[in-house]
mmCIF file of C-alpha atoms and ligand atoms in Angstrom:
data_model
loop_
_atom_site.group_PDB
_atom_site.id
_atom_site.type_symbol
_atom_site.label_atom_id
_atom_site.label_comp_id
_atom_site.label_asym_id
_atom_site.label_seq_id
_atom_site.Cartn_x
_atom_site.Cartn_y
_atom_site.Cartn_z
ATOM 1 C CA UNK A 693 -15.328 -17.540 -3.118
ATOM 2 C CA UNK A 694 -12.486 -19.797 -2.638
ATOM 3 C CA UNK A 695 -8.717 -18.689 -1.393
ATOM 4 C CA UNK A 696 -6.220 -21.760 -2.353
ATOM 5 C CA UNK A 697 -3.047 -20.275 -0.723
ATOM 6 C CA UNK A 698 -5.346 -21.637 2.909
ATOM 7 C CA UNK A 699 -3.756 -24.533 2.463
ATOM 8 C CA UNK A 700 -0.120 -22.696 2.696
ATOM 9 C CA UNK A 701 0.336 -21.972 5.799
ATOM 10 C CA UNK A 702 3.745 -23.872 7.879
ATOM 11 C CA UNK A 703 2.985 -23.440 11.339
ATOM 12 C CA UNK A 704 -0.252 -22.098 11.463
ATOM 13 C CA UNK A 705 -3.862 -23.210 10.605
ATOM 14 C CA UNK A 706 -5.523 -19.979 9.946
ATOM 15 C CA UNK A 707 -2.788 -18.459 7.605
ATOM 16 C CA UNK A 708 -3.313 -14.351 7.393
ATOM 17 C CA UNK A 709 -3.210 -13.217 3.916
ATOM 18 C CA UNK A 710 -0.757 -9.685 4.651
ATOM 19 C CA UNK A 711 -0.385 -7.048 2.120
ATOM 20 C CA UNK A 712 3.538 -6.104 0.747
ATOM 21 C CA UNK A 713 3.345 -2.813 -1.324
ATOM 22 C CA UNK A 714 6.885 -2.026 -2.347
ATOM 23 C CA UNK A 715 6.525 -6.184 -1.799
ATOM 24 C CA UNK A 716 9.999 -6.530 -4.076
ATOM 25 C CA UNK A 717 11.941 -3.832 -3.032
ATOM 26 C CA UNK A 718 14.805 -3.973 -1.239
ATOM 27 C CA UNK A 719 13.292 -4.259 2.345
ATOM 28 C CA UNK A 720 10.014 -5.908 0.946
ATOM 29 C CA UNK A 721 11.002 -8.669 -1.086
ATOM 30 C CA UNK A 722 13.313 -9.961 2.237
ATOM 31 C CA UNK A 723 9.683 -9.621 4.219
ATOM 32 C CA UNK A 724 7.366 -11.117 1.971
ATOM 33 C CA UNK A 725 10.443 -14.261 2.867
ATOM 34 C CA UNK A 726 10.085 -13.381 6.610
ATOM 35 C CA UNK A 727 6.234 -13.852 6.231
ATOM 36 C CA UNK A 728 6.137 -16.886 4.610
ATOM 37 C CA UNK A 729 8.445 -18.856 6.821
ATOM 38 C CA UNK A 730 6.734 -18.089 9.380
ATOM 39 C CA UNK A 731 2.806 -19.137 8.097
ATOM 40 C CA UNK A 732 1.551 -15.454 6.390
ATOM 41 C CA UNK A 733 0.845 -15.281 2.850
ATOM 42 C CA UNK A 734 2.406 -12.296 1.206
ATOM 43 C CA UNK A 735 0.862 -10.741 -1.677
ATOM 44 C CA UNK A 736 3.312 -8.531 -3.670
ATOM 45 C CA UNK A 737 2.147 -4.818 -4.650
ATOM 46 C CA UNK A 738 4.966 -3.451 -6.908
ATOM 47 C CA UNK A 739 5.067 -0.821 -10.264
ATOM 48 C CA UNK A 740 8.856 -1.859 -10.402
ATOM 49 C CA UNK A 741 9.886 1.811 -10.696
ATOM 50 C CA UNK A 742 13.047 1.441 -8.051
ATOM 51 C CA UNK A 743 13.084 -3.283 -8.112
ATOM 52 C CA UNK A 744 13.356 -5.519 -11.002
ATOM 53 C CA UNK A 745 10.505 -8.162 -12.427
ATOM 54 C CA UNK A 746 13.309 -11.478 -12.022
ATOM 55 C CA UNK A 747 12.794 -10.420 -8.181
ATOM 56 C CA UNK A 748 9.994 -12.425 -7.449
ATOM 57 C CA UNK A 749 10.825 -15.637 -9.230
ATOM 58 C CA UNK A 750 13.957 -15.510 -6.874
ATOM 59 C CA UNK A 751 11.970 -14.937 -4.009
ATOM 60 C CA UNK A 752 9.727 -17.664 -5.334
ATOM 61 C CA UNK A 753 12.874 -20.086 -4.700
ATOM 62 C CA UNK A 754 13.092 -19.610 -0.742
ATOM 63 C CA UNK A 755 9.550 -19.940 -0.154
ATOM 64 C CA UNK A 756 6.880 -22.801 -0.382
ATOM 65 C CA UNK A 757 4.751 -21.483 -1.132
ATOM 66 C CA UNK A 758 2.897 -19.975 -4.744
ATOM 67 C CA UNK A 759 3.572 -16.555 -4.713
ATOM 68 C CA UNK A 760 0.825 -13.867 -4.767
ATOM 69 C CA UNK A 761 1.966 -10.617 -7.059
ATOM 70 C CA UNK A 762 0.479 -7.531 -8.646
ATOM 71 C CA UNK A 763 2.153 -4.910 -10.660
ATOM 72 C CA UNK A 764 -0.098 -2.202 -9.090
ATOM 73 C CA UNK A 765 1.036 1.583 -8.337
ATOM 74 C CA UNK A 766 -0.121 2.307 -4.746
ATOM 75 C CA UNK A 767 -1.239 5.468 -6.296
ATOM 76 C CA UNK A 768 -3.780 3.314 -8.695
ATOM 77 C CA UNK A 769 -7.516 2.803 -6.563
ATOM 78 C CA UNK A 770 -9.211 1.191 -9.731
ATOM 79 C CA UNK A 771 -6.851 -1.622 -8.798
ATOM 80 C CA UNK A 772 -6.001 -2.026 -5.701
ATOM 81 C CA UNK A 773 -9.446 -2.405 -5.049
ATOM 82 C CA UNK A 774 -9.858 -5.837 -7.111
ATOM 83 C CA UNK A 775 -7.302 -6.756 -4.713
ATOM 84 C CA UNK A 776 -8.673 -6.304 -1.629
ATOM 85 C CA UNK A 777 -12.542 -7.493 -2.645
ATOM 86 C CA UNK A 778 -10.488 -10.325 -4.162
ATOM 87 C CA UNK A 779 -8.174 -12.027 -0.816
ATOM 88 C CA UNK A 780 -9.113 -11.805 3.160
ATOM 89 C CA UNK A 781 -6.294 -9.296 3.654
ATOM 90 C CA UNK A 782 -5.446 -9.694 7.576
ATOM 91 C CA UNK A 783 -2.997 -6.275 7.871
ATOM 92 C CA UNK A 784 -0.915 -4.487 5.163
ATOM 93 C CA UNK A 785 2.957 -4.055 5.399
ATOM 94 C CA UNK A 786 3.921 -0.317 3.963
ATOM 95 C CA UNK A 787 7.227 -0.163 2.243
ATOM 96 C CA UNK A 788 6.326 1.959 -1.026
ATOM 97 C CA UNK A 789 7.713 5.270 -1.115
ATOM 98 C CA UNK A 790 10.766 7.020 -3.259
ATOM 99 C CA UNK A 791 13.190 6.941 -0.800
ATOM 100 C CA UNK A 792 16.606 8.289 -2.103
ATOM 101 C CA UNK A 793 17.835 12.180 0.571
ATOM 102 C CA UNK A 794 19.686 13.179 -2.602
ATOM 103 C CA UNK A 795 16.541 13.205 -5.010
ATOM 104 C CA UNK A 796 13.747 14.278 -2.807
ATOM 105 C CA UNK A 797 16.335 17.424 -1.967
ATOM 106 C CA UNK A 798 16.787 18.231 -5.879
ATOM 107 C CA UNK A 799 12.590 16.377 -6.585
ATOM 108 C CA UNK A 800 10.426 17.251 -3.566
ATOM 109 C CA UNK A 801 7.238 17.127 -5.386
ATOM 110 C CA UNK A 802 8.156 13.705 -6.609
ATOM 111 C CA UNK A 803 8.481 12.454 -2.482
ATOM 112 C CA UNK A 804 5.195 14.731 -1.530
ATOM 113 C CA UNK A 805 3.277 12.583 -4.219
ATOM 114 C CA UNK A 806 4.510 9.702 -4.029
ATOM 115 C CA UNK A 807 4.522 8.745 -0.445
ATOM 116 C CA UNK A 808 1.953 11.289 1.075
ATOM 117 C CA UNK A 809 -0.456 10.459 -2.082
ATOM 118 C CA UNK A 810 0.405 6.053 -1.786
ATOM 119 C CA UNK A 811 -0.476 6.542 1.896
ATOM 120 C CA UNK A 812 -2.991 7.574 1.747
ATOM 121 C CA UNK A 813 -4.417 5.567 -1.335
ATOM 122 C CA UNK A 814 -3.971 2.391 1.513
ATOM 123 C CA UNK A 815 -4.927 4.530 3.537
ATOM 124 C CA UNK A 816 -8.412 4.836 1.917
ATOM 125 C CA UNK A 817 -9.097 1.050 0.868
ATOM 126 C CA UNK A 818 -8.330 -0.403 4.192
ATOM 127 C CA UNK A 819 -10.351 1.770 5.784
ATOM 128 C CA UNK A 820 -13.567 0.883 2.577
ATOM 129 C CA UNK A 821 -12.174 -2.734 3.850
ATOM 130 C CA UNK A 822 -12.346 -2.621 7.285
ATOM 131 C CA UNK A 823 -8.934 -3.706 7.247
ATOM 132 C CA UNK A 824 -6.841 -2.336 10.749
ATOM 133 C CA UNK A 825 -3.663 -3.294 10.836
ATOM 134 C CA UNK A 826 -1.198 -1.533 9.607
ATOM 135 C CA UNK A 827 2.755 -1.217 9.874
ATOM 136 C CA UNK A 828 4.514 1.230 8.226
ATOM 137 C CA UNK A 829 8.110 1.589 6.886
ATOM 138 C CA UNK A 830 9.874 4.761 8.477
ATOM 139 C CA UNK A 831 13.224 5.369 9.514
ATOM 140 C CA UNK A 832 14.881 7.327 12.303
ATOM 141 C CA UNK A 833 15.885 9.954 9.553
ATOM 142 C CA UNK A 834 12.599 11.722 11.531
ATOM 143 C CA UNK A 835 14.987 12.507 14.998
ATOM 144 C CA UNK A 836 16.351 14.998 11.918
ATOM 145 C CA UNK A 837 20.205 16.276 13.907
ATOM 146 C CA UNK A 838 19.981 14.180 17.373
ATOM 147 C CA UNK A 839 20.936 16.513 20.445
ATOM 148 C CA UNK A 840 22.203 13.314 21.802
ATOM 149 C CA UNK A 841 22.438 9.119 21.016
ATOM 150 C CA UNK A 842 21.579 6.541 20.978
ATOM 151 C CA UNK A 843 17.890 8.117 20.486
ATOM 152 C CA UNK A 844 14.592 6.993 21.826
ATOM 153 C CA UNK A 845 11.545 6.860 20.523
ATOM 154 C CA UNK A 846 10.663 9.975 23.175
ATOM 155 C CA UNK A 847 12.668 12.090 21.014
ATOM 156 C CA UNK A 848 11.309 15.306 19.384
ATOM 157 C CA UNK A 849 11.282 14.509 15.653
ATOM 158 C CA UNK A 850 12.288 17.253 12.941
ATOM 159 C CA UNK A 851 13.487 16.203 9.212
ATOM 160 C CA UNK A 852 16.674 17.761 7.357
ATOM 161 C CA UNK A 853 14.896 16.575 4.203
ATOM 162 C CA UNK A 854 12.118 16.650 1.432
ATOM 163 C CA UNK A 855 12.279 12.207 1.734
ATOM 164 C CA UNK A 856 12.869 12.891 5.807
ATOM 165 C CA UNK A 857 9.380 15.407 6.011
ATOM 166 C CA UNK A 858 7.495 12.810 4.209
ATOM 167 C CA UNK A 859 8.489 9.886 7.014
ATOM 168 C CA UNK A 860 7.864 12.327 9.918
ATOM 169 C CA UNK A 861 4.526 13.732 8.065
ATOM 170 C CA UNK A 862 3.020 9.285 7.828
ATOM 171 C CA UNK A 863 4.086 8.921 10.895
ATOM 172 C CA UNK A 864 1.291 11.547 11.655
ATOM 173 C CA UNK A 865 -1.320 11.476 8.500
ATOM 174 C CA UNK A 866 -1.649 7.618 10.483
ATOM 175 C CA UNK A 867 -1.667 8.437 14.000
ATOM 176 C CA UNK A 868 -4.518 10.940 13.033
ATOM 177 C CA UNK A 869 -5.691 8.241 10.321
ATOM 178 C CA UNK A 870 -6.420 5.590 14.051
ATOM 179 C CA UNK A 871 -7.514 8.041 15.857
ATOM 180 C CA UNK A 872 -11.108 8.465 12.904
ATOM 181 C CA UNK A 873 -11.027 5.202 12.763
ATOM 182 C CA UNK A 874 -11.958 2.821 15.157
ATOM 183 C CA UNK A 875 -9.682 -0.847 15.937
ATOM 184 C CA UNK A 876 -7.316 0.565 13.637
ATOM 185 C CA UNK A 877 -3.746 -0.159 14.797
ATOM 186 C CA UNK A 878 -0.778 0.331 14.214
ATOM 187 C CA UNK A 879 3.078 -0.083 14.197
ATOM 188 C CA UNK A 880 5.359 2.371 13.026
ATOM 189 C CA UNK A 881 9.005 1.520 12.332
ATOM 190 C CA UNK A 882 11.625 3.422 12.305
ATOM 191 C CA UNK A 883 15.112 2.010 10.653
ATOM 192 C CA UNK A 884 18.144 3.455 10.685
ATOM 193 C CA UNK A 885 20.679 1.499 7.985
ATOM 194 C CA UNK A 886 19.832 -1.565 6.528
ATOM 195 C CA UNK A 887 22.419 -3.457 5.264
ATOM 196 C CA UNK A 888 23.361 -6.978 3.938
ATOM 197 C CA UNK A 889 21.657 -9.164 2.067
ATOM 198 C CA UNK A 890 19.846 -12.369 2.027
ATOM 199 C CA UNK A 891 21.801 -15.470 2.598
ATOM 200 C CA UNK A 892 20.920 -17.406 -0.099
ATOM 201 C CA UNK A 893 22.606 -14.242 -2.152
ATOM 202 C CA UNK A 894 20.175 -14.032 -4.099
ATOM 203 C CA UNK A 895 18.561 -10.719 -2.474
ATOM 204 C CA UNK A 896 19.881 -8.000 -1.633
ATOM 205 C CA UNK A 897 19.966 -3.881 -1.895
ATOM 206 C CA UNK A 898 19.637 -3.727 -6.308
ATOM 207 C CA UNK A 899 19.792 0.425 -6.666
ATOM 208 C CA UNK A 900 19.410 1.766 -10.187
ATOM 209 C CA UNK A 901 22.759 3.118 -11.621
ATOM 210 C CA UNK A 902 25.528 4.988 -9.112
ATOM 211 C CA UNK A 903 24.263 3.992 -5.448
ATOM 212 C CA UNK A 904 23.585 6.091 -2.868
ATOM 213 C CA UNK A 905 24.232 4.525 -0.066
ATOM 214 C CA UNK A 906 27.817 3.192 1.869
ATOM 215 C CA UNK A 907 27.819 -0.396 0.959
ATOM 216 C CA UNK A 908 26.394 -0.932 -2.564
ATOM 217 C CA UNK A 909 28.788 1.736 -3.262
ATOM 218 C CA UNK A 910 31.810 -0.442 -1.085
ATOM 219 C CA UNK A 911 30.948 -3.693 -3.448
ATOM 220 C CA UNK A 912 30.520 -2.760 -6.586
ATOM 221 C CA UNK A 913 33.522 -0.853 -5.826
ATOM 222 C CA UNK A 914 34.927 -3.988 -4.996
ATOM 223 C CA UNK A 915 33.454 -5.463 -7.435
ATOM 224 C CA UNK A 916 35.418 -2.802 -9.906
ATOM 225 C CA UNK A 917 32.231 -1.355 -11.026
ATOM 226 C CA UNK A 918 33.387 2.420 -9.553
ATOM 227 C CA UNK A 919 36.808 2.965 -9.093
ATOM 228 C CA UNK A 920 37.213 3.826 -5.756
ATOM 229 C CA UNK A 921 34.651 4.894 -2.824
ATOM 230 C CA UNK A 922 34.958 8.401 -1.634
ATOM 231 C CA UNK A 923 33.996 8.924 2.355
ATOM 232 C CA UNK A 924 33.203 11.909 2.579
ATOM 233 C CA UNK A 925 34.061 14.027 5.632
ATOM 234 C CA UNK A 926 37.705 12.789 8.133
ATOM 235 C CA UNK A 927 37.035 15.852 10.472
ATOM 236 C CA UNK A 928 33.758 14.983 12.332
ATOM 237 C CA UNK A 929 33.540 14.467 15.856
ATOM 238 C CA UNK A 930 33.976 10.919 16.195
ATOM 239 C CA UNK A 931 36.935 9.301 16.947
ATOM 240 C CA UNK A 932 38.424 7.736 13.695
ATOM 241 C CA UNK A 933 36.727 11.924 11.614
ATOM 242 C CA UNK A 934 33.728 9.741 10.128
ATOM 243 C CA UNK A 935 30.137 9.201 10.274
ATOM 244 C CA UNK A 936 29.018 7.022 12.584
ATOM 245 C CA UNK A 937 25.455 5.219 11.424
ATOM 246 C CA UNK A 938 23.263 2.231 13.258
ATOM 247 C CA UNK A 939 23.644 -0.758 10.475
ATOM 248 C CA UNK A 940 21.041 -3.177 10.861
ATOM 249 C CA UNK A 941 20.966 -6.799 8.839
ATOM 250 C CA UNK A 942 18.235 -6.968 6.676
ATOM 251 C CA UNK A 943 16.851 -9.739 7.652
ATOM 252 C CA UNK A 944 17.497 -9.391 11.237
ATOM 253 C CA UNK A 945 14.955 -6.101 10.065
ATOM 254 C CA UNK A 946 12.141 -8.117 8.377
ATOM 255 C CA UNK A 947 12.233 -10.380 11.409
ATOM 256 C CA UNK A 948 10.947 -7.276 13.170
ATOM 257 C CA UNK A 949 8.212 -6.507 10.946
ATOM 258 C CA UNK A 950 6.901 -10.430 11.647
ATOM 259 C CA UNK A 951 7.220 -9.463 14.668
ATOM 260 C CA UNK A 952 5.447 -6.013 14.346
ATOM 261 C CA UNK A 953 1.836 -8.192 12.588
ATOM 262 C CA UNK A 954 1.955 -10.903 15.310
ATOM 263 C CA UNK A 955 1.833 -8.501 17.656
ATOM 264 C CA UNK A 956 -1.023 -6.744 16.069
ATOM 265 C CA UNK A 957 -3.656 -9.172 17.107
ATOM 266 C CA UNK A 958 -3.232 -7.267 20.536
ATOM 267 C CA UNK A 959 -1.019 -4.721 20.414
ATOM 268 C CA UNK A 960 -0.872 -2.529 24.358
ATOM 269 C CA UNK A 961 -2.132 0.816 22.455
ATOM 270 C CA UNK A 962 -3.381 1.287 19.224
ATOM 271 C CA UNK A 963 -0.628 3.103 17.535
ATOM 272 C CA UNK A 964 3.061 1.712 18.817
ATOM 273 C CA UNK A 965 6.655 3.888 17.281
ATOM 274 C CA UNK A 966 9.994 0.256 17.794
ATOM 275 C CA UNK A 967 13.142 2.430 17.174
ATOM 276 C CA UNK A 968 15.108 -0.752 14.374
ATOM 277 C CA UNK A 969 18.520 -1.483 14.304
ATOM 278 C CA UNK A 970 21.895 -2.638 16.643
ATOM 279 C CA UNK A 971 21.657 -0.019 19.246
ATOM 280 C CA UNK A 972 25.774 -0.104 18.311
ATOM 281 C CA UNK A 973 27.433 2.638 15.622
ATOM 282 C CA UNK A 974 30.253 1.782 13.196
ATOM 283 C CA UNK A 975 32.187 4.378 11.119
ATOM 284 C CA UNK A 976 32.485 4.265 7.574
ATOM 285 C CA UNK A 977 35.803 3.604 7.733
ATOM 286 C CA UNK A 978 35.533 0.754 9.770
ATOM 287 C CA UNK A 979 32.509 -0.375 7.404
ATOM 288 C CA UNK A 980 35.881 -0.304 4.891
ATOM 289 C CA UNK A 981 37.835 -2.265 7.284
ATOM 290 C CA UNK A 982 35.011 -5.114 8.202
ATOM 291 C CA UNK A 983 34.519 -5.543 4.549
ATOM 292 C CA UNK A 984 37.834 -5.835 3.164
ATOM 293 C CA UNK A 985 39.044 -8.579 6.548
ATOM 294 C CA UNK A 986 35.975 -10.578 5.858
ATOM 295 C CA UNK A 987 35.873 -11.017 2.122
ATOM 296 C CA UNK A 988 39.357 -10.066 1.183
ATOM 297 C CA UNK A 989 39.151 -7.367 -0.909
ATOM 298 C CA UNK A 990 41.362 -4.991 -1.006
ATOM 299 C CA UNK A 991 38.981 -1.424 -1.714
ATOM 300 C CA UNK A 992 39.905 1.058 -3.291
ATOM 301 C CA UNK A 993 39.220 4.595 -1.510
ATOM 302 C CA UNK A 994 39.220 8.419 -1.186
ATOM 303 C CA UNK A 995 38.379 11.105 1.128
ATOM 304 C CA UNK A 996 36.664 13.620 0.075
ATOM 305 C CA UNK A 997 34.710 16.191 1.316
ATOM 306 C CA UNK A 998 31.831 16.394 4.212
ATOM 307 C CA UNK A 999 27.952 15.325 1.989
ATOM 308 C CA UNK A 1000 25.294 17.819 2.759
ATOM 309 C CA UNK A 1001 22.854 17.654 5.585
ATOM 310 C CA UNK A 1002 25.205 14.119 6.715
ATOM 311 C CA UNK A 1003 24.428 14.498 10.349
ATOM 312 C CA UNK A 1004 27.733 13.097 12.652
ATOM 313 C CA UNK A 1005 26.452 10.171 13.707
ATOM 314 C CA UNK A 1006 23.783 8.701 15.443
ATOM 315 C CA UNK A 1007 22.523 4.616 16.580
ATOM 316 C CA UNK A 1008 19.506 3.226 18.627
ATOM 317 C CA UNK A 1009 18.362 2.921 21.552
ATOM 318 C CA UNK A 1010 16.696 -0.363 21.093
ATOM 319 C CA UNK A 1011 15.064 -1.360 24.702
ATOM 320 C CA UNK A 1012 12.240 -0.563 23.960
ATOM 321 C CA UNK A 1013 12.607 -3.188 20.970
ATOM 322 C CA UNK A 1014 13.489 -5.403 22.898
ATOM 323 C CA UNK A 1015 11.472 -5.267 25.555
ATOM 324 C CA UNK A 1016 7.510 -4.585 23.740
ATOM 325 C CA UNK A 1017 8.037 -5.581 20.521
ATOM 326 C CA UNK A 1018 10.419 -8.950 21.822
ATOM 327 C CA UNK A 1019 12.504 -7.944 19.037
ATOM 328 C CA UNK A 1020 16.087 -8.124 18.845
ATOM 329 C CA UNK A 1021 18.912 -7.887 15.975
ATOM 330 C CA UNK A 1022 21.168 -11.099 15.548
ATOM 331 C CA UNK A 1023 22.999 -11.102 13.113
ATOM 332 C CA UNK A 1024 26.292 -8.096 12.998
ATOM 333 C CA UNK A 1025 28.050 -5.736 10.393
ATOM 334 C CA UNK A 1026 29.936 -9.188 9.315
ATOM 335 C CA UNK A 1027 27.262 -10.760 8.225
ATOM 336 C CA UNK A 1028 26.044 -8.362 6.512
ATOM 337 C CA UNK A 1029 29.584 -6.647 4.456
ATOM 338 C CA UNK A 1030 29.914 -10.754 3.594
ATOM 339 C CA UNK A 1031 25.886 -11.344 2.105
ATOM 340 C CA UNK A 1032 26.173 -8.140 0.625
ATOM 341 C CA UNK A 1033 29.055 -9.505 -1.587
ATOM 342 C CA UNK A 1034 27.727 -12.798 -1.946
ATOM 343 C CA UNK A 1035 25.002 -10.827 -3.806
ATOM 344 C CA UNK A 1036 26.824 -8.413 -5.603
ATOM 345 C CA UNK A 1037 29.067 -11.325 -7.437
ATOM 346 C CA UNK A 1038 24.765 -12.662 -8.005
ATOM 347 C CA UNK A 1039 23.928 -10.035 -9.428
ATOM 348 C CA UNK A 1040 26.968 -9.536 -12.059
ATOM 349 C CA UNK A 1041 26.878 -13.944 -12.641
ATOM 350 C CA UNK A 1042 23.608 -13.521 -13.640
ATOM 351 C CA UNK A 1043 24.303 -10.161 -15.828
ATOM 352 C CA UNK A 1044 26.617 -11.072 -17.416
ATOM 353 C CA UNK A 1045 25.086 -14.272 -18.038
ATOM 354 C CA UNK A 1046 22.169 -12.450 -19.412
HETATM 355 N N1 UFG B 902 29.135 8.222 2.584
HETATM 356 C C1 UFG B 902 30.241 7.465 2.475
HETATM 357 N N2 UFG B 902 30.576 8.040 1.190
HETATM 358 C C2 UFG B 902 29.872 6.489 0.358
HETATM 359 C C3 UFG B 902 27.929 6.693 0.430
HETATM 360 C C4 UFG B 902 28.201 6.626 1.526
HETATM 361 O O1 UFG B 902 31.406 8.149 2.872
HETATM 362 O O2 UFG B 902 29.949 6.817 -0.962
HETATM 363 C C5 UFG B 902 29.024 7.455 4.319
HETATM 364 C C6 UFG B 902 28.222 8.764 4.153
HETATM 365 O O3 UFG B 902 28.350 10.599 4.149
HETATM 366 C C7 UFG B 902 27.285 9.289 4.936
HETATM 367 C C8 UFG B 902 26.971 7.468 5.345
HETATM 368 O O4 UFG B 902 28.591 6.477 4.577
HETATM 369 O O5 UFG B 902 28.395 8.752 6.951
HETATM 370 C C9 UFG B 902 25.900 6.337 5.822
HETATM 371 O O6 UFG B 902 25.385 6.893 4.121
HETATM 372 P P1 UFG B 902 23.988 6.281 3.538
HETATM 373 O O7 UFG B 902 23.810 6.866 2.946
HETATM 374 O O8 UFG B 902 24.598 4.261 3.787
HETATM 375 O O9 UFG B 902 23.345 6.809 4.648
HETATM 376 P P2 UFG B 902 22.505 7.487 5.353
HETATM 377 O O10 UFG B 902 22.635 7.720 6.990
HETATM 378 O O11 UFG B 902 22.717 9.273 4.619
HETATM 379 O O12 UFG B 902 21.392 7.418 4.872
HETATM 380 C C10 UFG B 902 20.636 6.720 5.886
HETATM 381 C C11 UFG B 902 19.052 6.042 4.232
HETATM 382 C C12 UFG B 902 18.036 7.100 4.545
HETATM 383 C C13 UFG B 902 18.028 7.621 5.676
HETATM 384 C C14 UFG B 902 18.262 8.129 6.682
HETATM 385 C C15 UFG B 902 18.391 7.830 7.903
HETATM 386 O O13 UFG B 902 19.544 6.569 2.992
HETATM 387 O O14 UFG B 902 16.990 6.600 3.946
HETATM 388 O O15 UFG B 902 19.866 6.590 6.459
HETATM 389 O O16 UFG B 902 19.246 8.359 8.821
HETATM 390 F F1 UFG B 902 16.796 8.440 5.697
#
């Protein structure tokens, strides 16, 4: 069997194939670009339930390799098996999952089915094909409502929603699977709040319908698609009364996955857990102000009621990631709002042309 892409791989003479499930999604697409730039050969698996097929073209325009991609759901083991047989996969980054907290409260079975089922089937194939390097897309939601902040990786895990429950259980599933497989290594990355877009303005977050998350709602309001932003509560016990989150630029987050893959060559322990955030908290009102100041757009907003399930404040202790993963965020919230606004305009222009 020949592998036509082995001639690529930048600085690496023996490039490694990395299967990226959910590789056409928001974080997945940025990670595919970052992997490719660092000499890996990503293989995208996505069923496009929550992403657009034209993302593939836009990723291709940003990388020097011919893009390898398959339209397959993670639960379709037969078709996935074909991909595992076709390529000598070295590692897997598993993003593919449903991710709306509110939807998970209304439809928990969808989350149990896709988030648990998808992981089981990927791990089964990893075992069959002896793929021992696994990076998992987890979330700071596994800390529930922490008793103090910043949170570090030793804090107890809990959950506030069926979505959070799936992430917590997924982490445990990986730990128990690893204990049963000799040589299997995994890094669990607990993301804080990913925002922003690729600096080209051609990759970013494209929510289907009304956005759940703050920055896409802000950019859509500024673009005139939404009438106004509702800030969910200004009576929290925080300096300006609005909730505090740790907003991490998606390009920095993508880099964390590349570092995690590099480190899986020779990790200190089979399972590693890292917080991926900036270590800095930003309130909802501060994010609105950053947006207005850096884009020159005036945002229409009102203060509304608290959103059910929101915690007042959370941000990361990032010492472990800095020390053991040798990763640190580089970009700022200002960079993120500028890039997200650029992407919002790109999407509008694209839709207007279609
Ligand atoms: N917010 C508003 N108005 C909006 C949208 C959000 O005021 O229209 C506020 C929220 O109340 C919250 C903050 O903006 O205080 C951030 O909300 P997001 O929905 O952007 O993010 P969350 O922190 O609620 O959720 C995110 C991810 C989840 C993840 C969770 C972990 O979306 O996947 O972080 O805490 F599980």
